[in-house]
Tab-separated table of C-alpha atoms and ligand atoms in Angstrom:
chain	number	residue	atom	x	y	z
A	1	UNK	CA	-15.357	35.154	11.334
A	2	UNK	CA	-14.291	33.955	14.788
A	3	UNK	CA	-10.962	35.278	16.027
A	4	UNK	CA	-8.674	33.537	18.538
A	5	UNK	CA	-9.182	36.468	20.876
A	6	UNK	CA	-12.929	35.704	20.949
A	7	UNK	CA	-12.380	32.260	22.383
A	8	UNK	CA	-11.551	33.011	26.049
A	9	UNK	CA	-8.157	31.367	25.873
A	10	UNK	CA	-5.463	32.309	28.384
A	11	UNK	CA	-3.456	35.346	27.179
A	12	UNK	CA	-0.241	33.316	27.259
A	13	UNK	CA	-1.893	30.679	25.067
A	14	UNK	CA	-2.926	33.425	22.656
A	15	UNK	CA	0.647	34.649	22.635
A	16	UNK	CA	1.944	31.181	21.697
A	17	UNK	CA	-0.741	30.852	19.007
A	18	UNK	CA	0.280	34.193	17.534
A	19	UNK	CA	3.919	33.116	17.606
A	20	UNK	CA	2.941	29.977	15.689
A	21	UNK	CA	1.700	32.262	12.937
A	22	UNK	CA	-1.949	31.202	13.130
A	23	UNK	CA	-4.274	34.024	12.208
A	24	UNK	CA	-7.729	32.561	12.637
A	25	UNK	CA	-9.044	29.435	14.326
A	26	UNK	CA	-9.919	26.528	12.056
A	27	UNK	CA	-13.603	25.466	12.111
A	28	UNK	CA	-12.953	22.648	14.592
A	29	UNK	CA	-11.079	25.029	16.885
A	30	UNK	CA	-13.780	27.694	16.685
A	31	UNK	CA	-16.436	25.132	17.558
A	32	UNK	CA	-14.621	22.919	20.086
A	33	UNK	CA	-12.664	25.425	22.181
A	34	UNK	CA	-15.579	27.363	23.758
A	35	UNK	CA	-17.459	24.311	25.108
A	36	UNK	CA	-14.165	22.697	26.176
A	37	UNK	CA	-13.326	25.812	28.201
A	38	UNK	CA	-16.741	25.625	29.845
A	39	UNK	CA	-15.856	22.135	31.054
A	40	UNK	CA	-18.239	20.377	28.672
A	41	UNK	CA	-17.508	17.030	27.063
A	42	UNK	CA	-16.755	17.457	23.357
A	43	UNK	CA	-17.193	14.867	20.650
A	44	UNK	CA	-15.223	16.051	17.632
A	45	UNK	CA	-15.714	14.349	14.295
A	46	UNK	CA	-12.698	15.492	12.411
A	47	UNK	CA	-9.608	14.083	10.901
A	48	UNK	CA	-6.007	15.070	10.860
A	49	UNK	CA	-5.167	18.295	9.053
A	50	UNK	CA	-8.181	20.120	10.451
A	51	UNK	CA	-6.286	21.661	13.374
A	52	UNK	CA	-7.915	19.367	15.935
A	53	UNK	CA	-4.716	18.980	17.991
A	54	UNK	CA	-4.751	22.670	18.853
A	55	UNK	CA	-8.516	22.284	19.218
A	56	UNK	CA	-7.974	20.253	22.373
A	57	UNK	CA	-4.516	21.371	23.556
A	58	UNK	CA	-5.310	25.094	23.693
A	59	UNK	CA	-8.292	24.761	26.051
A	60	UNK	CA	-6.484	22.114	28.104
A	61	UNK	CA	-3.534	24.418	28.709
A	62	UNK	CA	-5.896	27.234	29.645
A	63	UNK	CA	-7.724	24.966	32.105
A	64	UNK	CA	-4.526	23.498	33.550
A	65	UNK	CA	-2.882	26.895	34.017
A	66	UNK	CA	-4.207	26.919	37.567
A	67	UNK	CA	-3.112	24.181	39.940
A	68	UNK	CA	-0.171	21.844	40.247
A	69	UNK	CA	0.467	18.203	39.484
A	70	UNK	CA	1.189	15.667	42.221
A	71	UNK	CA	3.677	12.833	41.897
A	72	UNK	CA	2.306	9.879	39.941
A	73	UNK	CA	-1.096	11.540	39.606
A	74	UNK	CA	-1.397	13.235	36.239
A	75	UNK	CA	-4.010	15.967	35.960
A	76	UNK	CA	-4.829	15.286	32.348
A	77	UNK	CA	-4.395	12.486	29.888
A	78	UNK	CA	-4.200	12.352	26.099
A	79	UNK	CA	-4.439	8.951	24.434
A	80	UNK	CA	-3.178	8.565	20.886
A	81	UNK	CA	-3.087	5.375	18.796
A	82	UNK	CA	0.517	5.508	17.597
A	83	UNK	CA	3.838	6.599	19.014
A	84	UNK	CA	4.327	9.237	16.349
A	85	UNK	CA	0.952	10.739	16.914
A	86	UNK	CA	1.581	10.820	20.663
A	87	UNK	CA	4.978	12.436	20.054
A	88	UNK	CA	3.318	14.966	17.781
A	89	UNK	CA	0.734	15.868	20.412
A	90	UNK	CA	3.601	16.271	22.893
A	91	UNK	CA	5.311	18.654	20.480
A	92	UNK	CA	2.091	20.630	20.135
A	93	UNK	CA	1.963	20.944	23.935
A	94	UNK	CA	5.516	22.176	24.024
A	95	UNK	CA	4.674	24.804	21.423
A	96	UNK	CA	1.424	26.081	22.876
A	97	UNK	CA	2.411	25.794	26.544
A	98	UNK	CA	5.821	27.385	26.163
A	99	UNK	CA	4.874	30.392	28.312
A	100	UNK	CA	3.720	28.185	31.197
A	101	UNK	CA	5.542	25.930	33.593
A	102	UNK	CA	3.369	22.922	32.898
A	103	UNK	CA	4.954	19.487	33.152
A	104	UNK	CA	4.460	16.730	30.636
A	105	UNK	CA	5.202	13.014	30.364
A	106	UNK	CA	5.175	11.101	27.117
A	107	UNK	CA	4.558	7.372	27.569
A	108	UNK	CA	5.125	5.458	24.363
A	109	UNK	CA	6.440	2.024	23.510
A	110	UNK	CA	9.849	1.401	22.039
A	111	UNK	CA	11.688	3.541	24.576
A	112	UNK	CA	12.858	2.640	28.065
A	113	UNK	CA	10.619	2.870	31.099
A	114	UNK	CA	13.263	4.629	33.161
A	115	UNK	CA	12.877	8.188	31.883
A	116	UNK	CA	9.131	7.769	31.686
A	117	UNK	CA	9.023	6.670	35.332
A	118	UNK	CA	11.042	9.703	36.328
A	119	UNK	CA	8.651	12.018	34.466
A	120	UNK	CA	5.642	10.401	36.163
A	121	UNK	CA	7.304	10.607	39.567
A	122	UNK	CA	7.963	14.314	39.138
A	123	UNK	CA	4.237	14.836	38.579
A	124	UNK	CA	2.750	15.514	35.176
A	125	UNK	CA	0.172	18.128	34.335
A	126	UNK	CA	-0.268	16.380	31.023
A	127	UNK	CA	0.300	12.722	30.329
A	128	UNK	CA	0.386	11.810	26.656
A	129	UNK	CA	0.374	8.106	25.960
A	130	UNK	CA	-0.404	5.196	23.733
A	131	UNK	CA	-2.911	2.913	25.483
A	132	UNK	CA	-0.659	-0.140	25.827
A	133	UNK	CA	2.237	1.693	27.414
A	134	UNK	CA	-0.056	3.603	29.736
A	135	UNK	CA	-1.566	0.365	31.045
A	136	UNK	CA	1.914	-1.147	31.393
A	137	UNK	CA	2.846	1.683	33.728
A	138	UNK	CA	-0.439	1.386	35.570
A	139	UNK	CA	-0.028	-2.340	36.088
A	140	UNK	CA	3.476	-1.825	37.446
A	141	UNK	CA	1.935	0.405	40.066
A	142	UNK	CA	3.780	3.485	38.834
A	143	UNK	CA	0.752	5.554	38.086
A	144	UNK	CA	-2.632	6.598	39.486
A	145	UNK	CA	-5.323	7.871	37.170
A	146	UNK	CA	-7.699	9.018	39.887
A	147	UNK	CA	-6.476	12.619	39.572
A	148	UNK	CA	-7.280	12.961	35.875
A	149	UNK	CA	-9.533	15.959	35.310
A	150	UNK	CA	-9.416	16.048	31.516
A	151	UNK	CA	-9.084	13.053	29.253
A	152	UNK	CA	-8.609	13.249	25.509
A	153	UNK	CA	-9.005	10.351	23.096
A	154	UNK	CA	-7.489	11.234	19.748
A	155	UNK	CA	-8.064	9.309	16.501
A	156	UNK	CA	-10.544	6.933	18.098
A	157	UNK	CA	-11.396	5.291	14.793
A	158	UNK	CA	-7.779	4.276	14.422
A	159	UNK	CA	-7.827	2.952	17.979
A	160	UNK	CA	-10.756	0.807	16.900
A	161	UNK	CA	-8.865	-0.491	13.851
A	162	UNK	CA	-5.898	-1.339	16.036
A	163	UNK	CA	-7.965	-3.251	18.582
A	164	UNK	CA	-7.456	-0.689	21.374
A	165	UNK	CA	-11.088	-0.154	22.314
A	166	UNK	CA	-11.008	-2.549	25.313
A	167	UNK	CA	-7.897	-0.721	26.581
A	168	UNK	CA	-9.635	2.614	26.150
A	169	UNK	CA	-12.660	1.384	28.080
A	170	UNK	CA	-10.408	0.171	30.859
A	171	UNK	CA	-8.546	3.477	31.017
A	172	UNK	CA	-11.821	5.384	31.084
A	173	UNK	CA	-12.936	3.278	34.027
A	174	UNK	CA	-9.688	4.037	35.910
A	175	UNK	CA	-10.285	7.783	35.729
A	176	UNK	CA	-12.859	9.647	37.853
A	177	UNK	CA	-16.298	9.772	36.306
A	178	UNK	CA	-16.316	13.509	36.967
A	179	UNK	CA	-13.534	14.025	34.439
A	180	UNK	CA	-14.070	16.077	31.314
A	181	UNK	CA	-13.754	14.088	28.089
A	182	UNK	CA	-12.674	15.392	24.700
A	183	UNK	CA	-13.039	12.679	22.118
A	184	UNK	CA	-11.977	12.854	18.462
A	185	UNK	CA	-12.647	10.468	15.634
A	186	UNK	CA	-12.726	10.811	11.867
A	187	UNK	CA	-15.736	8.518	11.629
A	188	UNK	CA	-18.433	7.342	14.002
A	189	UNK	CA	-18.420	3.565	13.711
A	190	UNK	CA	-21.094	1.853	15.878
A	191	UNK	CA	-18.443	0.661	18.350
A	192	UNK	CA	-17.180	4.222	18.770
A	193	UNK	CA	-20.679	5.526	19.212
A	194	UNK	CA	-21.204	2.884	21.893
A	195	UNK	CA	-18.256	3.969	24.012
A	196	UNK	CA	-19.034	7.648	23.629
A	197	UNK	CA	-22.542	6.887	24.897
A	198	UNK	CA	-21.103	5.108	27.923
A	199	UNK	CA	-18.271	7.436	28.836
A	200	UNK	CA	-19.361	10.908	27.783
A	201	UNK	CA	-21.876	13.109	29.505
A	202	UNK	CA	-24.135	15.055	27.160
A	203	UNK	CA	-21.279	15.968	24.816
A	204	UNK	CA	-21.270	18.906	22.457
A	205	UNK	CA	-20.952	17.384	19.016
A	206	UNK	CA	-18.662	19.205	16.653
A	207	UNK	CA	-18.269	18.007	13.107
A	208	UNK	CA	-16.116	19.289	10.296
A	209	UNK	CA	-16.540	18.248	6.699
A	210	UNK	CA	-14.790	15.182	5.434
A	211	UNK	CA	-11.752	15.914	3.415
A	212	UNK	CA	-12.680	13.686	0.489
A	213	UNK	CA	-15.904	15.474	-0.115
A	214	UNK	CA	-14.362	18.907	0.250
A	215	UNK	CA	-10.860	18.665	-1.140
A	216	UNK	CA	-11.585	19.792	-4.645
A	217	UNK	CA	-7.941	20.749	-4.794
A	218	UNK	CA	-6.904	17.086	-5.061
A	219	UNK	CA	-6.467	15.758	-8.560
A	220	UNK	CA	-7.323	12.062	-8.153
A	221	UNK	CA	-6.307	9.474	-10.726
A	222	UNK	CA	-6.519	5.746	-11.013
A	223	UNK	CA	-4.094	3.620	-13.002
A	224	UNK	CA	-4.977	0.008	-13.767
A	225	UNK	CA	-2.047	-2.387	-13.770
A	226	UNK	CA	-2.917	-5.812	-15.124
A	227	UNK	CA	0.019	-8.102	-14.465
A	228	UNK	CA	1.363	-10.145	-17.351
A	229	UNK	CA	1.726	-13.065	-14.945
A	230	UNK	CA	0.512	-13.393	-11.401
A	231	UNK	CA	3.974	-13.738	-9.878
A	232	UNK	CA	5.149	-10.641	-11.736
A	233	UNK	CA	2.516	-8.431	-10.191
A	234	UNK	CA	4.723	-6.836	-7.492
A	235	UNK	CA	7.526	-6.147	-9.967
A	236	UNK	CA	5.211	-4.682	-12.568
A	237	UNK	CA	3.472	-2.528	-9.996
A	238	UNK	CA	6.813	-1.157	-8.875
A	239	UNK	CA	7.757	-0.412	-12.494
A	240	UNK	CA	4.439	1.407	-12.923
A	241	UNK	CA	5.069	3.361	-9.728
A	242	UNK	CA	8.477	4.513	-10.927
A	243	UNK	CA	7.058	5.530	-14.291
A	244	UNK	CA	4.272	7.448	-12.563
A	245	UNK	CA	6.749	9.262	-10.324
A	246	UNK	CA	8.932	10.061	-13.327
A	247	UNK	CA	5.946	11.308	-15.319
A	248	UNK	CA	5.219	13.861	-12.586
A	249	UNK	CA	8.749	15.238	-12.949
A	250	UNK	CA	9.847	18.160	-10.795
A	251	UNK	CA	6.212	18.820	-9.824
A	252	UNK	CA	6.529	15.845	-7.518
A	253	UNK	CA	8.499	17.626	-4.828
A	254	UNK	CA	7.665	15.059	-2.165
A	255	UNK	CA	5.300	12.158	-1.920
A	256	UNK	CA	3.918	9.580	0.418
A	257	UNK	CA	3.595	6.150	-1.127
A	258	UNK	CA	1.064	4.056	0.745
A	259	UNK	CA	1.156	0.278	0.822
A	260	UNK	CA	-1.317	-2.018	2.550
A	261	UNK	CA	1.238	-4.186	4.296
A	262	UNK	CA	4.533	-3.701	6.040
A	263	UNK	CA	6.231	-6.229	3.837
A	264	UNK	CA	5.295	-4.188	0.777
A	265	UNK	CA	6.428	-0.984	2.448
A	266	UNK	CA	9.869	-2.517	2.811
A	267	UNK	CA	9.933	-4.025	-0.666
A	268	UNK	CA	8.813	-0.805	-2.375
A	269	UNK	CA	11.237	1.382	-0.430
A	270	UNK	CA	14.081	-0.997	-1.115
A	271	UNK	CA	13.264	-1.184	-4.805
A	272	UNK	CA	13.026	2.602	-5.151
A	273	UNK	CA	16.360	3.051	-3.429
A	274	UNK	CA	17.876	0.462	-5.734
A	275	UNK	CA	16.661	2.508	-8.666
A	276	UNK	CA	18.312	5.604	-7.164
A	277	UNK	CA	15.196	7.290	-5.839
A	278	UNK	CA	15.451	9.191	-2.581
A	279	UNK	CA	13.103	6.984	-0.561
A	280	UNK	CA	12.718	5.455	2.896
A	281	UNK	CA	10.267	3.157	4.647
A	282	UNK	CA	8.098	3.997	7.640
A	283	UNK	CA	6.216	1.258	9.430
A	284	UNK	CA	5.530	-0.043	12.882
A	285	UNK	CA	8.413	-2.528	12.994
A	286	UNK	CA	11.102	0.117	12.747
A	287	UNK	CA	12.608	1.148	16.024
A	288	UNK	CA	11.621	4.499	17.390
A	289	UNK	CA	14.843	6.345	16.590
A	290	UNK	CA	14.765	5.146	12.974
A	291	UNK	CA	11.150	6.246	12.597
A	292	UNK	CA	11.952	9.661	14.004
A	293	UNK	CA	14.946	9.960	11.683
A	294	UNK	CA	12.865	9.051	8.613
A	295	UNK	CA	10.107	11.467	9.584
A	296	UNK	CA	12.582	14.226	10.348
A	297	UNK	CA	14.129	13.785	6.896
A	298	UNK	CA	10.741	13.939	5.243
A	299	UNK	CA	9.749	17.039	7.160
A	300	UNK	CA	12.965	18.918	6.434
A	301	UNK	CA	12.858	17.993	2.745
A	302	UNK	CA	15.987	15.858	2.673
A	303	UNK	CA	13.842	12.779	1.994
A	304	UNK	CA	11.599	12.972	-1.077
A	305	UNK	CA	9.615	9.730	-1.027
A	306	UNK	CA	8.148	8.302	2.162
A	307	UNK	CA	6.861	4.751	1.758
A	308	UNK	CA	4.409	4.072	4.551
A	309	UNK	CA	1.656	1.907	5.915
A	310	UNK	CA	-1.628	3.459	7.007
A	311	UNK	CA	-1.019	2.893	10.678
A	312	UNK	CA	2.472	4.375	10.643
A	313	UNK	CA	1.409	7.451	8.714
A	314	UNK	CA	-1.853	8.069	10.473
A	315	UNK	CA	-2.141	11.433	12.122
A	316	UNK	CA	1.344	12.573	11.234
A	317	UNK	CA	1.608	16.234	10.577
A	318	UNK	CA	3.559	16.466	7.365
A	319	UNK	CA	2.929	19.727	5.587
A	320	UNK	CA	2.810	20.364	1.868
A	321	UNK	CA	2.953	16.955	0.269
A	322	UNK	CA	2.710	17.377	-3.481
A	323	UNK	CA	1.719	13.785	-4.242
A	324	UNK	CA	0.184	10.718	-2.701
A	325	UNK	CA	0.658	7.405	-4.466
A	326	UNK	CA	-1.390	4.409	-3.438
A	327	UNK	CA	0.767	1.455	-4.323
A	328	UNK	CA	-2.202	-0.677	-3.267
A	329	UNK	CA	-5.881	0.166	-3.219
A	330	UNK	CA	-6.607	0.423	0.503
A	331	UNK	CA	-8.741	-2.379	1.908
A	332	UNK	CA	-10.779	-0.014	4.053
A	333	UNK	CA	-12.430	2.712	2.018
A	334	UNK	CA	-11.944	5.316	4.769
A	335	UNK	CA	-8.195	4.819	4.506
A	336	UNK	CA	-8.394	6.185	0.961
A	337	UNK	CA	-9.888	9.359	2.357
A	338	UNK	CA	-7.130	9.631	4.948
A	339	UNK	CA	-4.384	8.852	2.477
A	340	UNK	CA	-5.337	11.346	-0.191
A	341	UNK	CA	-5.988	13.923	2.521
A	342	UNK	CA	-2.206	14.118	2.891
A	343	UNK	CA	-2.041	16.214	-0.240
A	344	UNK	CA	-4.067	19.231	-1.332
A	345	UNK	CA	-3.895	20.613	2.196
A	346	UNK	CA	-4.902	24.131	3.089
A	347	UNK	CA	-5.954	25.089	-0.411
A	348	UNK	CA	-2.808	23.815	-2.099
A	349	UNK	CA	-3.282	21.620	-5.116
A	350	UNK	CA	-2.265	18.032	-4.753
A	351	UNK	CA	-2.226	14.892	-6.834
A	352	UNK	CA	-3.292	11.459	-5.615
A	353	UNK	CA	-2.560	8.526	-7.911
A	354	UNK	CA	-3.811	5.042	-7.093
A	355	UNK	CA	-2.479	1.876	-8.653
A	356	UNK	CA	-5.162	-0.776	-8.960
A	357	UNK	CA	-4.783	-4.391	-10.035
A	358	UNK	CA	-7.739	-6.641	-10.847
A	359	UNK	CA	-7.527	-7.866	-7.226
A	360	UNK	CA	-8.154	-4.335	-5.978
A	361	UNK	CA	-11.302	-3.666	-7.967
A	362	UNK	CA	-13.668	-4.745	-5.217
A	363	UNK	CA	-12.060	-2.313	-2.767
A	364	UNK	CA	-12.052	0.353	-5.453
A	365	UNK	CA	-15.819	-0.012	-5.823
A	366	UNK	CA	-16.196	0.517	-2.044
A	367	UNK	CA	-14.058	3.661	-2.219
A	368	UNK	CA	-15.979	5.123	-5.110
A	369	UNK	CA	-19.212	4.443	-3.248
A	370	UNK	CA	-17.844	6.217	-0.170
A	371	UNK	CA	-16.576	9.287	-1.976
A	372	UNK	CA	-19.643	9.246	-4.211
A	373	UNK	CA	-17.792	9.672	-7.442
A	374	UNK	CA	-15.606	7.626	-9.775
A	375	UNK	CA	-11.884	8.224	-9.636
A	376	UNK	CA	-10.804	9.382	-13.106
A	377	UNK	CA	-8.846	6.710	-14.965
A	378	UNK	CA	-5.365	7.453	-16.307
A	379	UNK	CA	-3.119	5.334	-18.496
A	380	UNK	CA	-0.457	3.083	-17.085
A	381	UNK	CA	2.700	4.787	-18.347
A	382	UNK	CA	4.420	1.422	-18.609
A	383	UNK	CA	1.605	-0.259	-20.489
A	384	UNK	CA	1.306	-3.995	-20.212
A	385	UNK	CA	4.849	-5.334	-20.341
A	386	UNK	CA	5.690	-8.315	-22.474
A	387	UNK	CA	6.014	-11.265	-20.107
A	388	UNK	CA	9.739	-11.945	-20.435
A	389	UNK	CA	10.956	-8.395	-20.865
A	390	UNK	CA	9.240	-6.960	-17.841
A	391	UNK	CA	11.467	-4.887	-15.703
A	392	UNK	CA	14.673	-6.713	-16.390
A	393	UNK	CA	16.500	-4.809	-13.699
A	394	UNK	CA	14.152	-5.969	-10.967
A	395	UNK	CA	13.862	-9.558	-12.084
A	396	UNK	CA	17.608	-9.958	-12.457
A	397	UNK	CA	19.356	-12.791	-10.674
A	398	UNK	CA	20.095	-11.050	-7.345
A	399	UNK	CA	16.399	-10.917	-6.519
A	400	UNK	CA	15.469	-14.478	-7.464
A	401	UNK	CA	14.004	-16.513	-4.636
A	402	UNK	CA	16.427	-19.370	-4.245
A	403	UNK	CA	19.605	-17.507	-4.768
A	404	UNK	CA	21.635	-17.323	-1.572
A	405	UNK	CA	21.702	-13.867	-0.096
A	406	UNK	CA	25.464	-13.774	-0.043
A	407	UNK	CA	25.492	-13.938	-3.838
A	408	UNK	CA	24.100	-10.433	-4.247
A	409	UNK	CA	26.454	-8.745	-6.629
A	410	UNK	CA	25.353	-5.272	-5.633
A	411	UNK	CA	25.626	-5.685	-1.877
A	412	UNK	CA	27.626	-2.977	-0.251
A	413	UNK	CA	26.764	-0.471	-2.929
A	414	UNK	CA	23.250	-0.342	-1.507
A	415	UNK	CA	21.592	1.748	1.100
A	416	UNK	CA	21.204	-0.268	4.331
A	417	UNK	CA	18.877	-3.168	3.720
A	418	UNK	CA	15.629	-2.606	5.572
A	419	UNK	CA	14.612	-6.275	5.518
A	420	UNK	CA	15.511	-8.669	8.304
A	421	UNK	CA	18.331	-11.030	7.517
A	422	UNK	CA	16.012	-13.994	7.104
A	423	UNK	CA	13.625	-12.263	4.721
A	424	UNK	CA	13.469	-13.487	1.156
A	425	UNK	CA	14.394	-10.944	-1.470
A	426	UNK	CA	11.849	-8.437	-2.642
A	427	UNK	CA	10.449	-10.356	-5.557
A	428	UNK	CA	10.276	-13.576	-3.615
A	429	UNK	CA	8.187	-12.093	-0.836
A	430	UNK	CA	4.797	-12.900	-2.208
A	431	UNK	CA	4.031	-15.836	0.114
A	432	UNK	CA	5.121	-13.879	3.177
A	433	UNK	CA	3.039	-10.976	2.067
A	434	UNK	CA	0.002	-13.196	1.658
A	435	UNK	CA	0.412	-14.663	5.104
A	436	UNK	CA	1.385	-11.415	6.799
A	437	UNK	CA	-1.324	-9.772	8.849
A	438	UNK	CA	-1.929	-6.126	8.093
A	439	UNK	CA	0.008	-3.892	10.398
A	440	UNK	CA	-1.324	-3.940	13.915
A	441	UNK	CA	-4.484	-5.652	12.798
A	442	UNK	CA	-4.930	-8.896	14.630
A	443	UNK	CA	-8.204	-9.615	12.839
A	444	UNK	CA	-8.000	-11.906	9.846
A	445	UNK	CA	-8.392	-10.245	6.497
A	446	UNK	CA	-11.161	-11.004	4.090
A	447	UNK	CA	-11.229	-14.808	3.997
A	448	UNK	CA	-8.659	-15.302	1.261
A	449	UNK	CA	-6.608	-18.434	1.424
A	450	UNK	CA	-2.874	-18.531	1.300
A	451	UNK	CA	-2.884	-18.430	-2.466
A	452	UNK	CA	-5.739	-16.007	-2.812
A	453	UNK	CA	-3.941	-12.646	-2.482
A	454	UNK	CA	-2.401	-10.625	-5.243
A	455	UNK	CA	0.857	-12.080	-6.484
A	456	UNK	CA	0.999	-14.569	-3.677
A	457	UNK	CA	1.569	-17.807	-5.507
A	458	UNK	CA	4.853	-19.453	-4.663
A	459	UNK	CA	7.125	-18.928	-7.604
A	460	UNK	CA	7.654	-22.236	-9.346
A	461	UNK	CA	4.778	-23.991	-7.602
A	462	UNK	CA	1.788	-22.511	-9.365
A	463	UNK	CA	-1.177	-22.139	-7.043
A	464	UNK	CA	-0.163	-24.940	-4.716
A	465	UNK	CA	1.946	-24.418	-1.637
A	466	UNK	CA	2.873	-27.511	0.377
A	467	UNK	CA	1.952	-27.298	4.045
A	468	UNK	CA	5.518	-27.521	5.362
A	469	UNK	CA	6.480	-24.399	3.445
A	470	UNK	CA	3.433	-22.549	4.665
A	471	UNK	CA	4.402	-23.507	8.215
A	472	UNK	CA	7.911	-22.202	7.879
A	473	UNK	CA	6.585	-18.876	6.622
A	474	UNK	CA	4.252	-18.658	9.581
A	475	UNK	CA	7.108	-19.418	11.942
A	476	UNK	CA	9.250	-16.758	10.373
A	477	UNK	CA	6.454	-14.298	10.638
A	478	UNK	CA	5.834	-14.993	14.268
A	479	UNK	CA	9.581	-14.936	14.953
B	501	AMP	P1	-3.844	18.796	13.068
B	501	AMP	O1	-5.145	18.554	12.364
B	501	AMP	O2	-4.019	19.074	14.507
B	501	AMP	O3	-2.875	17.695	12.794
B	501	AMP	O4	-3.192	20.141	12.476
B	501	AMP	C1	-2.772	20.258	11.157
B	501	AMP	C2	-1.852	21.444	10.922
B	501	AMP	O5	-2.558	22.663	11.006
B	501	AMP	C3	-0.686	21.577	11.875
B	501	AMP	O6	0.473	21.797	11.103
B	501	AMP	C4	-0.977	22.804	12.690
B	501	AMP	O7	0.219	23.444	13.051
B	501	AMP	C5	-1.791	23.613	11.724
B	501	AMP	N1	-2.751	24.517	12.382
B	501	AMP	C6	-3.494	24.249	13.484
B	501	AMP	N2	-4.290	25.291	13.778
B	501	AMP	C7	-4.068	26.223	12.833
B	501	AMP	C8	-4.611	27.526	12.583
B	501	AMP	N3	-5.555	28.037	13.350
B	501	AMP	N4	-4.135	28.214	11.533
B	501	AMP	C9	-3.202	27.683	10.731
B	501	AMP	N5	-2.653	26.464	10.909
B	501	AMP	C10	-3.082	25.737	11.939
């Protein structure tokens, strides 16, 4: 078995690795570090949880140990798709480079330019950035990329999903063609293959097994929820979720609950809190400090249930999650692999429970084709509720669509309301949810009309929604 000391890393890097408690390199580290240290381009096909962050940071630190950064001309660049992932890479640098005097700048959206400018002006050995914010700085003339010797693209498949590939191509073209490129992606979509062919020189390809095909430690289950009435679907799914959480009892020490859309993330988190569960939402619309607070709580164990969208949760290093719940069947089959990979890490057992409605069956078939096995079916602990009796607490007056917000009897006794002031109440959100684009995905979803999504009929109007109402929803969404 390869040892860290076999890898030619700088002794001070080895010291930091030992202090982190790592005993042996993970497969991606053992395979990627030697060619990276030789200055080769590396194409790593690996997802989060494999140790890929150290796989690129450890050789980078070793290579950057010699030399000094010049003002506004970073020596290396790491691109990450989300702010959290970028912040996490920055933390990894701090950990592994603690015995060096390397400088670092973290350029992410949602925080002021001022401190970032100062960090760039001081000269950064390592620049860690999301693509949009990096280009913002570049266009303001604050930054030159012609000194970049090493460029890392992390989670490229997520960059593709988020529409960042043109930005990545532009950034590549702003760096010297002599740079070394370390490129990581969980999957090799044709578009990703195309850019690696253009921007990488004879890369060493390093691939580690997909989690879904290897994680035998994950107990996967599927629960069908057939709504008693279309407009009750969200409420009945939330009741099923609560029953599923309860059924897991104390074994469910912490869980991530994935939803497909931001609006559902908010509604589910709000509903859980209302039912006295220790839950909070994480999605791209929260401001940076709130996101950090939520994540911090989840990491230190003070928050038990993290309700998240795929984009917000992607790449986050959250150890030891006992359960993953899919409140929705993910639209993209690969997201299922990423989601359930949050549990059953490093040989621990984990449980992944997916709620599926008849609307989700098509996506379920795609997932089962991808993972090459059926997900075992489990019973809905709630069963099919009688139409009128369903979840009386959730369908009570305070959450009815036309009731003025001020009339909420329970206001003030609640945790802070995560929805914007103009948002309809949780159970009246269906039309917004139907019209809402998936987080950070400008592309239109699978050709469903306004009334085609799950639970998206306007309450009281059957399948038909007059145009003027549709318009006002759109306006609210764009506002
Ligand atoms: P990543 O895939 O980079 O997000 O890393 C996942 C987790 O694995 C992080 O918590 C790292 O701290 C941890 N890790 C990375 N390398 C090792 C290693 N060689 N041994 C044990 N844990 C590691």
